Amino acid sequence: MKGEAMTDQTGAATAYGGFWIRFLAYVVDSLVVFIGCVVIAAAAALAGEIASAIGSLVLLVGPFLYFAGMQASARQATLGKALLGLKVAGAGGDRISFLRSLGRELAKLISAFALMIGFLLAAFTQRKQALHDMVASTVVVRDSPGHVLAALALALAAIAAPFVLVTFLGLGMMAAMLGPMAGAVMEAQPPPRPPAAKVAKPRPSKPAPAPQAKAPAKPRAPAKPAAPAVAVAKELPKPVELPKPAPVAKAPPPPPPPVAKLAPAPVPAPTPPRATPATPFRAGPSVPGPKFNDLMTAVMYRDAAGVQELLAFGKWPDKPDSRGLTPLAVAVMLGDAASAEVLLKAGANPDGARRVALELDDAAMRALLERYRSK
């Protein structure tokens, strides 16, 4: 990576930049150009069609103008060369003009021809000149040691940057394409119906048990009359005449036992009337409905007949979903020309879908939209 020192016409020692040090400087400059191109492309894509065309032209010419302008400036080096202490000069060490620097950059196309042999010449020539240096009569000199470690770190970042950017762009594009499709499919699914309430079956009523008649009470036995007590006369010391016994009173006859009254016979419970089954309701003939609930679902399934059927029922052809996409834009995104033409015949606005066709670069779909747009 060290430049070779030699003596020029003035006798001063000049160190030329070798192949590897120039290659490291070119990798660092590639990172600078890559970042600039990404910023310009993103800004042009957001600005519109005219800005996108101008951005494409800048991306094509910009790298040549960067190298030519920086090497023709007072610094005489690009950012990568300046970081490593390199300068681009004429054969006598003088500063080159912008046109000469631009011709040197265009001559790199010749160096790149035939397996980059023109660049490899810088490792073998005496003044470390590549083929484009010989064409433009320029040399790359080593003006100072530079910062090699910082340049190596930037070179590693330059190598990893495209892979990281491509990975994130791929994931972003996949999410942008699958997000609307998944949302439309989820919206197309009908909500779950609540379970039907179970009707409890009526329990059969049991008849009340008939009351039983009580048996009549048994008659009580007549009470036996008690025997009258006989008074015994005590002996008196003096004989006296015994008095005549008083007549014994007869006991009254016992009352007759009460007769038990019979309870009235129980009245049977009335029999409940039998329930008459209701006549089942007979629905009239069903009217056939559309195959899909909305236009977005029919377009997602690419069913042009279903789209025509919904339009016949009076569906609005330009009804957007929650993300602002119309059925015509989704049909263009899916490349379904049949559904797109049915929507256009129904009066759908082709302006929003035309942008999708331009982004997808679908010439057939763009021609279809232009035909209905001109009507």
Short mmCIF file of C-alpha atoms in Angstrom, two decimals:
data_model
loop_
_atom_site.label_atom_id
_atom_site.label_comp_id
_atom_site.label_asym_id
_atom_site.label_seq_id
_atom_site.Cartn_x
_atom_site.Cartn_y
_atom_site.Cartn_z
CA MET A 1 0.00 0.00 0.00
CA LYS A 2 3.02 2.33 0.25
CA GLY A 3 3.71 4.52 -2.75
CA GLU A 4 6.96 4.19 -4.65
CA ALA A 5 9.38 7.14 -4.30
CA MET A 6 11.24 8.39 -7.35
CA THR A 7 12.74 11.64 -8.71
CA ASP A 8 10.83 13.77 -11.22
CA GLN A 9 12.26 16.35 -13.71
CA THR A 10 12.93 18.95 -11.01
CA GLY A 11 14.94 16.50 -8.97
CA ALA A 12 12.47 16.39 -6.04
CA ALA A 13 11.47 12.99 -4.69
CA THR A 14 7.82 12.14 -5.36
CA ALA A 15 5.88 9.30 -3.73
CA TYR A 16 3.19 7.81 -5.93
CA GLY A 17 0.06 6.12 -4.66
CA GLY A 18 0.18 2.38 -5.20
CA PHE A 19 -2.60 0.04 -6.24
CA TRP A 20 -3.89 -0.98 -2.79
CA ILE A 21 -3.92 2.48 -1.24
CA ARG A 22 -5.85 3.76 -4.28
CA PHE A 23 -8.26 0.83 -4.04
CA LEU A 24 -8.96 1.63 -0.36
CA ALA A 25 -9.61 5.28 -1.26
CA TYR A 26 -12.02 4.18 -4.02
CA VAL A 27 -14.01 2.01 -1.56
CA VAL A 28 -14.39 4.99 0.82
CA ASP A 29 -15.52 7.19 -2.09
CA SER A 30 -18.01 4.48 -3.08
CA LEU A 31 -19.63 4.78 0.37
CA VAL A 32 -19.96 8.56 -0.09
CA VAL A 33 -21.49 8.15 -3.56
CA PHE A 34 -23.81 5.38 -2.31
CA ILE A 35 -25.21 7.53 0.50
CA GLY A 36 -25.74 10.45 -1.87
CA CYS A 37 -27.53 8.25 -4.41
CA VAL A 38 -29.86 6.82 -1.74
CA VAL A 39 -30.83 10.29 -0.52
CA ILE A 40 -31.44 11.56 -4.07
CA ALA A 41 -33.48 8.48 -5.05
CA ALA A 42 -35.68 8.72 -1.94
CA ALA A 43 -36.32 12.43 -2.45
CA ALA A 44 -37.12 11.94 -6.17
CA ALA A 45 -39.53 9.08 -5.45
CA LEU A 46 -41.51 11.26 -3.03
CA ALA A 47 -41.52 14.37 -5.26
CA GLY A 48 -43.41 12.97 -8.27
CA GLU A 49 -42.88 11.73 -11.82
CA ILE A 50 -40.90 14.72 -13.15
CA ALA A 51 -38.60 14.76 -10.12
CA SER A 52 -38.14 11.01 -10.49
CA ALA A 53 -36.92 11.45 -14.08
CA ILE A 54 -34.54 14.22 -13.01
CA GLY A 55 -33.32 12.06 -10.12
CA SER A 56 -32.53 9.20 -12.51
CA LEU A 57 -30.43 11.56 -14.63
CA VAL A 58 -28.58 12.82 -11.54
CA LEU A 59 -27.89 9.25 -10.41
CA LEU A 60 -26.37 8.50 -13.82
CA VAL A 61 -24.19 11.62 -14.12
CA GLY A 62 -23.60 12.40 -10.43
CA PRO A 63 -20.71 9.95 -9.73
CA PHE A 64 -18.72 11.28 -12.71
CA LEU A 65 -19.27 14.88 -11.61
CA TYR A 66 -18.28 14.06 -8.02
CA PHE A 67 -14.92 12.50 -8.94
CA ALA A 68 -14.16 15.08 -11.66
CA GLY A 69 -15.10 18.10 -9.54
CA MET A 70 -13.28 17.01 -6.37
CA GLN A 71 -10.06 16.09 -8.23
CA ALA A 72 -10.08 19.41 -10.12
CA SER A 73 -10.64 21.44 -6.93
CA ALA A 74 -7.99 23.08 -4.79
CA ARG A 75 -7.80 19.91 -2.70
CA GLN A 76 -7.03 17.84 -5.85
CA ALA A 77 -8.58 14.77 -4.23
CA THR A 78 -11.88 13.16 -3.44
CA LEU A 79 -12.90 12.55 0.18
CA GLY A 80 -11.45 9.04 0.12
CA LYS A 81 -8.13 10.14 -1.41
CA ALA A 82 -7.87 13.10 0.96
CA LEU A 83 -8.40 10.76 3.93
CA LEU A 84 -5.40 8.68 2.81
CA GLY A 85 -3.18 11.65 1.80
CA LEU A 86 -3.48 11.15 -1.99
CA LYS A 87 -3.75 13.79 -4.72
CA VAL A 88 -4.41 13.69 -8.47
CA ALA A 89 -1.99 15.86 -10.43
CA GLY A 90 -0.70 16.34 -13.92
CA ALA A 91 2.51 14.74 -15.19
CA GLY A 92 4.48 17.66 -13.74
CA GLY A 93 2.63 17.70 -10.41
CA ASP A 94 0.38 20.61 -11.35
CA ARG A 95 -3.37 20.89 -10.70
CA ILE A 96 -5.56 19.55 -13.53
CA SER A 97 -8.61 21.27 -15.02
CA PHE A 98 -12.21 20.11 -14.66
CA LEU A 99 -12.45 18.94 -18.30
CA ARG A 100 -9.21 16.99 -17.99
CA SER A 101 -10.47 15.42 -14.74
CA LEU A 102 -13.79 14.57 -16.42
CA GLY A 103 -11.93 12.96 -19.34
CA ARG A 104 -9.91 10.92 -16.81
CA GLU A 105 -13.15 9.65 -15.26
CA LEU A 106 -14.62 8.73 -18.65
CA ALA A 107 -11.37 6.91 -19.47
CA LYS A 108 -12.07 4.65 -16.49
CA LEU A 109 -14.63 2.96 -18.71
CA ILE A 110 -11.72 1.85 -20.90
CA SER A 111 -9.81 0.66 -17.80
CA ALA A 112 -12.81 -1.36 -16.69
CA PHE A 113 -13.01 -3.05 -20.07
CA ALA A 114 -11.45 -6.50 -20.37
CA LEU A 115 -11.58 -7.74 -16.74
CA MET A 116 -10.34 -4.52 -15.06
CA ILE A 117 -6.84 -4.90 -16.52
CA GLY A 118 -6.57 -1.13 -16.92
CA PHE A 119 -6.85 -0.67 -13.13
CA LEU A 120 -4.33 -3.47 -12.42
CA LEU A 121 -1.65 -1.61 -14.40
CA ALA A 122 -1.25 0.72 -11.40
CA ALA A 123 0.48 -2.10 -9.54
CA PHE A 124 3.15 -2.68 -12.21
CA THR A 125 3.94 0.62 -13.96
CA GLN A 126 6.87 2.77 -12.88
CA ARG A 127 4.82 5.82 -11.84
CA LYS A 128 1.88 3.70 -10.57
CA GLN A 129 -0.32 4.86 -13.43
CA ALA A 130 -3.49 3.02 -14.42
CA LEU A 131 -4.68 3.02 -18.03
CA HIS A 132 -6.95 6.05 -17.50
CA ASP A 133 -4.01 7.92 -15.91
CA MET A 134 -1.97 7.28 -19.06
CA VAL A 135 -4.84 8.50 -21.25
CA ALA A 136 -5.26 11.75 -19.24
CA SER A 137 -1.49 12.17 -18.50
CA THR A 138 -2.11 12.25 -14.73
CA VAL A 139 -0.51 10.66 -11.68
CA VAL A 140 -1.71 9.96 -8.13
CA VAL A 141 0.86 11.20 -5.59
CA ARG A 142 1.13 10.42 -1.87
CA ASP A 143 1.16 13.86 -0.21
CA SER A 144 0.87 12.70 3.45
CA PRO A 145 0.57 9.42 5.43
CA GLY A 146 -3.19 9.89 5.90
CA HIS A 147 -5.50 7.92 8.21
CA VAL A 148 -5.39 4.30 7.11
CA LEU A 149 -7.30 2.80 10.09
CA ALA A 150 -10.21 5.21 9.69
CA ALA A 151 -10.29 4.43 5.97
CA LEU A 152 -10.40 0.68 6.71
CA ALA A 153 -13.37 1.17 9.07
CA LEU A 154 -15.22 3.18 6.44
CA ALA A 155 -14.39 0.56 3.81
CA LEU A 156 -15.97 -2.16 5.95
CA ALA A 157 -19.05 0.02 6.38
CA ALA A 158 -19.17 0.57 2.62
CA ILE A 159 -19.12 -3.17 1.99
CA ALA A 160 -21.84 -3.89 4.57
CA ALA A 161 -24.12 -0.94 3.71
CA PRO A 162 -25.67 -2.39 0.50
CA PHE A 163 -26.53 -5.68 2.19
CA VAL A 164 -28.17 -3.94 5.15
CA LEU A 165 -30.09 -1.56 2.90
CA VAL A 166 -31.32 -4.34 0.61
CA THR A 167 -32.46 -6.37 3.62
CA PHE A 168 -34.47 -3.51 5.12
CA LEU A 169 -35.93 -2.50 1.76
CA GLY A 170 -36.99 -6.09 1.07
CA LEU A 171 -38.69 -6.38 4.44
CA GLY A 172 -40.39 -3.02 4.00
CA MET A 173 -41.70 -3.87 0.53
CA MET A 174 -42.97 -7.24 1.72
CA ALA A 175 -44.79 -5.63 4.65
CA ALA A 176 -46.26 -2.95 2.38
CA MET A 177 -47.58 -5.57 -0.06
CA LEU A 178 -48.89 -8.08 2.46
CA GLY A 179 -50.39 -5.54 4.90
CA PRO A 180 -53.30 -4.32 2.70
CA MET A 181 -54.03 -7.83 1.43
CA ALA A 182 -54.20 -9.27 4.94
CA GLY A 183 -56.35 -6.36 6.14
CA ALA A 184 -58.79 -6.80 3.25
CA VAL A 185 -59.09 -10.53 3.93
CA MET A 186 -59.75 -9.90 7.63
CA GLU A 187 -62.42 -7.32 6.83
CA ALA A 188 -64.09 -9.69 4.38
CA GLN A 189 -64.73 -12.33 7.05
CA PRO A 190 -68.24 -12.00 8.60
CA PRO A 191 -68.40 -11.57 12.39
CA PRO A 192 -69.22 -14.75 14.36
CA ARG A 193 -72.90 -15.21 15.08
CA PRO A 194 -74.02 -15.55 18.72
CA PRO A 195 -75.20 -19.06 19.70
CA ALA A 196 -78.94 -19.61 19.52
CA ALA A 197 -80.73 -19.65 22.89
CA LYS A 198 -82.02 -23.07 23.92
CA VAL A 199 -85.77 -23.25 24.56
CA ALA A 200 -86.60 -25.18 27.72
CA LYS A 201 -89.10 -27.98 27.19
CA PRO A 202 -92.33 -27.63 29.26
CA ARG A 203 -92.55 -30.18 32.04
CA PRO A 204 -95.75 -32.25 32.08
CA SER A 205 -97.95 -31.27 35.02
CA LYS A 206 -98.76 -34.12 37.39
CA PRO A 207 -102.40 -34.36 38.70
CA ALA A 208 -102.79 -33.62 42.38
CA PRO A 209 -103.38 -36.75 44.51
CA ALA A 210 -107.04 -37.26 45.53
CA PRO A 211 -107.64 -36.73 49.29
CA GLN A 212 -108.33 -40.00 51.19
CA ALA A 213 -111.40 -40.31 53.42
CA LYS A 214 -110.67 -40.71 57.12
CA ALA A 215 -112.00 -43.83 58.81
CA PRO A 216 -114.83 -43.17 61.38
CA ALA A 217 -113.74 -43.11 65.00
CA LYS A 218 -114.53 -46.21 67.07
CA PRO A 219 -117.34 -45.74 69.74
CA ARG A 220 -116.17 -45.59 73.30
CA ALA A 221 -117.16 -48.47 75.66
CA PRO A 222 -119.85 -47.53 78.27
CA ALA A 223 -118.45 -46.83 81.71
CA LYS A 224 -119.39 -49.36 84.38
CA PRO A 225 -121.25 -47.87 87.41
CA ALA A 226 -119.24 -47.82 90.61
CA ALA A 227 -120.54 -49.99 93.48
CA PRO A 228 -122.03 -47.90 96.31
CA ALA A 229 -120.04 -47.80 99.50
CA VAL A 230 -121.83 -49.52 102.53
CA ALA A 231 -121.51 -47.67 105.75
CA VAL A 232 -120.69 -49.97 108.74
CA ALA A 233 -122.12 -48.87 111.97
CA LYS A 234 -119.76 -48.68 114.87
CA GLU A 235 -120.68 -50.41 118.10
CA LEU A 236 -121.94 -48.09 120.64
CA PRO A 237 -121.45 -48.63 124.24
CA LYS A 238 -125.15 -48.40 124.73
CA PRO A 239 -127.51 -50.50 122.81
CA VAL A 240 -129.40 -48.43 120.55
CA GLU A 241 -131.70 -49.22 117.83
CA LEU A 242 -130.20 -49.55 114.51
CA PRO A 243 -131.51 -46.99 112.05
CA LYS A 244 -133.06 -48.13 108.90
CA PRO A 245 -130.75 -48.00 105.99
CA ALA A 246 -131.45 -45.20 103.59
CA PRO A 247 -132.42 -46.24 100.13
CA VAL A 248 -129.50 -46.40 97.72
CA ALA A 249 -129.78 -43.94 94.86
CA LYS A 250 -129.54 -45.50 91.45
CA ALA A 251 -126.68 -44.33 89.23
CA PRO A 252 -127.82 -42.46 86.17
CA PRO A 253 -127.43 -44.39 82.91
CA PRO A 254 -124.30 -43.49 80.91
CA PRO A 255 -124.80 -41.19 77.99
CA PRO A 256 -124.86 -42.82 74.57
CA PRO A 257 -121.54 -42.65 72.64
CA PRO A 258 -121.30 -39.90 70.02
CA VAL A 259 -121.77 -41.01 66.44
CA ALA A 260 -118.83 -40.04 64.17
CA LYS A 261 -119.81 -37.98 61.19
CA LEU A 262 -118.46 -39.12 57.82
CA ALA A 263 -116.28 -36.60 55.90
CA PRO A 264 -117.65 -35.51 52.54
CA ALA A 265 -116.35 -37.37 49.52
CA PRO A 266 -113.35 -35.57 47.87
CA VAL A 267 -114.00 -33.71 44.64
CA PRO A 268 -111.67 -34.97 41.83
CA ALA A 269 -109.20 -32.35 40.47
CA PRO A 270 -110.10 -31.00 37.04
CA THR A 271 -108.10 -32.51 34.16
CA PRO A 272 -105.86 -29.80 32.52
CA PRO A 273 -106.56 -29.23 28.82
CA ARG A 274 -104.05 -30.72 26.40
CA ALA A 275 -101.74 -28.26 24.66
CA THR A 276 -102.42 -28.05 20.93
CA PRO A 277 -99.13 -27.96 18.93
CA ALA A 278 -98.67 -24.67 17.06
CA THR A 279 -98.66 -24.73 13.30
CA PRO A 280 -95.01 -24.33 12.10
CA PHE A 281 -94.21 -21.10 10.21
CA ARG A 282 -93.49 -21.68 6.58
CA ALA A 283 -91.17 -19.12 5.05
CA GLY A 284 -91.75 -18.01 1.52
CA PRO A 285 -89.26 -18.65 -1.30
CA SER A 286 -85.82 -17.16 -0.52
CA VAL A 287 -84.48 -14.40 -2.75
CA PRO A 288 -80.95 -15.20 -4.04
CA GLY A 289 -78.31 -12.75 -2.66
CA PRO A 290 -74.88 -11.72 -3.94
CA LYS A 291 -71.94 -14.11 -3.67
CA PHE A 292 -69.78 -11.60 -1.70
CA ASN A 293 -70.65 -8.99 0.91
CA ASP A 294 -68.56 -6.15 -0.57
CA LEU A 295 -66.58 -5.22 -3.68
CA MET A 296 -63.16 -5.44 -1.98
CA THR A 297 -63.70 -9.13 -1.16
CA ALA A 298 -64.79 -9.94 -4.71
CA VAL A 299 -61.72 -8.13 -6.10
CA MET A 300 -59.40 -9.97 -3.68
CA TYR A 301 -60.78 -13.29 -5.00
CA ARG A 302 -60.42 -12.01 -8.59
CA ASP A 303 -64.06 -12.80 -9.30
CA ALA A 304 -65.16 -10.44 -12.08
CA ALA A 305 -68.66 -11.97 -12.12
CA GLY A 306 -68.98 -11.34 -8.37
CA VAL A 307 -67.90 -7.71 -8.91
CA GLN A 308 -70.50 -7.30 -11.67
CA GLU A 309 -73.18 -8.82 -9.40
CA LEU A 310 -72.39 -6.40 -6.54
CA LEU A 311 -72.38 -3.42 -8.91
CA ALA A 312 -75.81 -4.52 -10.16
CA PHE A 313 -77.01 -4.39 -6.52
CA GLY A 314 -75.93 -0.74 -6.39
CA LYS A 315 -72.54 -0.98 -4.69
CA TRP A 316 -70.31 2.13 -4.98
CA PRO A 317 -67.31 1.23 -7.21
CA ASP A 318 -64.96 3.78 -5.53
CA LYS A 319 -65.62 2.88 -1.86
CA PRO A 320 -62.16 2.86 -0.14
CA ASP A 321 -61.14 0.60 2.69
CA SER A 322 -59.56 1.67 6.00
CA ARG A 323 -56.20 2.31 4.28
CA GLY A 324 -57.68 4.43 1.49
CA LEU A 325 -57.35 1.77 -1.25
CA THR A 326 -60.20 1.56 -3.76
CA PRO A 327 -61.32 -1.73 -5.34
CA LEU A 328 -59.89 -0.55 -8.68
CA ALA A 329 -56.45 0.11 -7.11
CA VAL A 330 -56.42 -3.39 -5.58
CA ALA A 331 -57.45 -4.93 -8.92
CA VAL A 332 -54.55 -3.12 -10.62
CA MET A 333 -52.18 -4.26 -7.84
CA LEU A 334 -53.28 -7.88 -8.40
CA GLY A 335 -53.12 -7.53 -12.21
CA ASP A 336 -56.81 -8.51 -12.59
CA ALA A 337 -57.74 -6.79 -15.85
CA ALA A 338 -61.25 -8.33 -15.97
CA SER A 339 -62.31 -6.93 -12.58
CA ALA A 340 -60.63 -3.60 -13.35
CA GLU A 341 -62.58 -3.24 -16.60
CA VAL A 342 -65.88 -4.08 -14.88
CA LEU A 343 -65.20 -1.38 -12.25
CA LEU A 344 -64.21 1.15 -14.93
CA LYS A 345 -67.44 0.47 -16.86
CA ALA A 346 -69.35 1.14 -13.64
CA GLY A 347 -67.74 4.59 -13.36
CA ALA A 348 -64.73 3.96 -11.09
CA ASN A 349 -62.16 6.80 -11.00
CA PRO A 350 -58.94 5.62 -12.75
CA ASP A 351 -56.63 8.37 -11.39
CA GLY A 352 -55.71 6.69 -8.10
CA ALA A 353 -55.19 3.28 -9.73
CA ARG A 354 -53.04 4.85 -12.46
CA ARG A 355 -50.33 5.64 -9.91
CA VAL A 356 -50.28 1.99 -8.82
CA ALA A 357 -49.94 0.90 -12.46
CA LEU A 358 -47.05 3.33 -12.95
CA GLU A 359 -45.24 2.01 -9.86
CA LEU A 360 -45.73 -1.61 -10.99
CA ASP A 361 -44.75 -0.71 -14.58
CA ASP A 362 -47.76 -2.63 -15.92
CA ALA A 363 -48.14 -1.40 -19.51
CA ALA A 364 -51.35 -3.32 -20.24
CA MET A 365 -53.11 -2.08 -17.12
CA ARG A 366 -51.87 1.47 -17.72
CA ALA A 367 -53.27 1.37 -21.29
CA LEU A 368 -56.65 0.15 -19.96
CA LEU A 369 -56.79 3.00 -17.42
CA GLU A 370 -55.77 5.59 -20.02
CA ARG A 371 -58.51 4.38 -22.36
CA TYR A 372 -61.23 4.93 -19.77
CA ARG A 373 -59.58 8.07 -18.47
CA SER A 374 -59.87 9.75 -21.87
CA LYS A 375 -63.62 9.07 -22.05
#
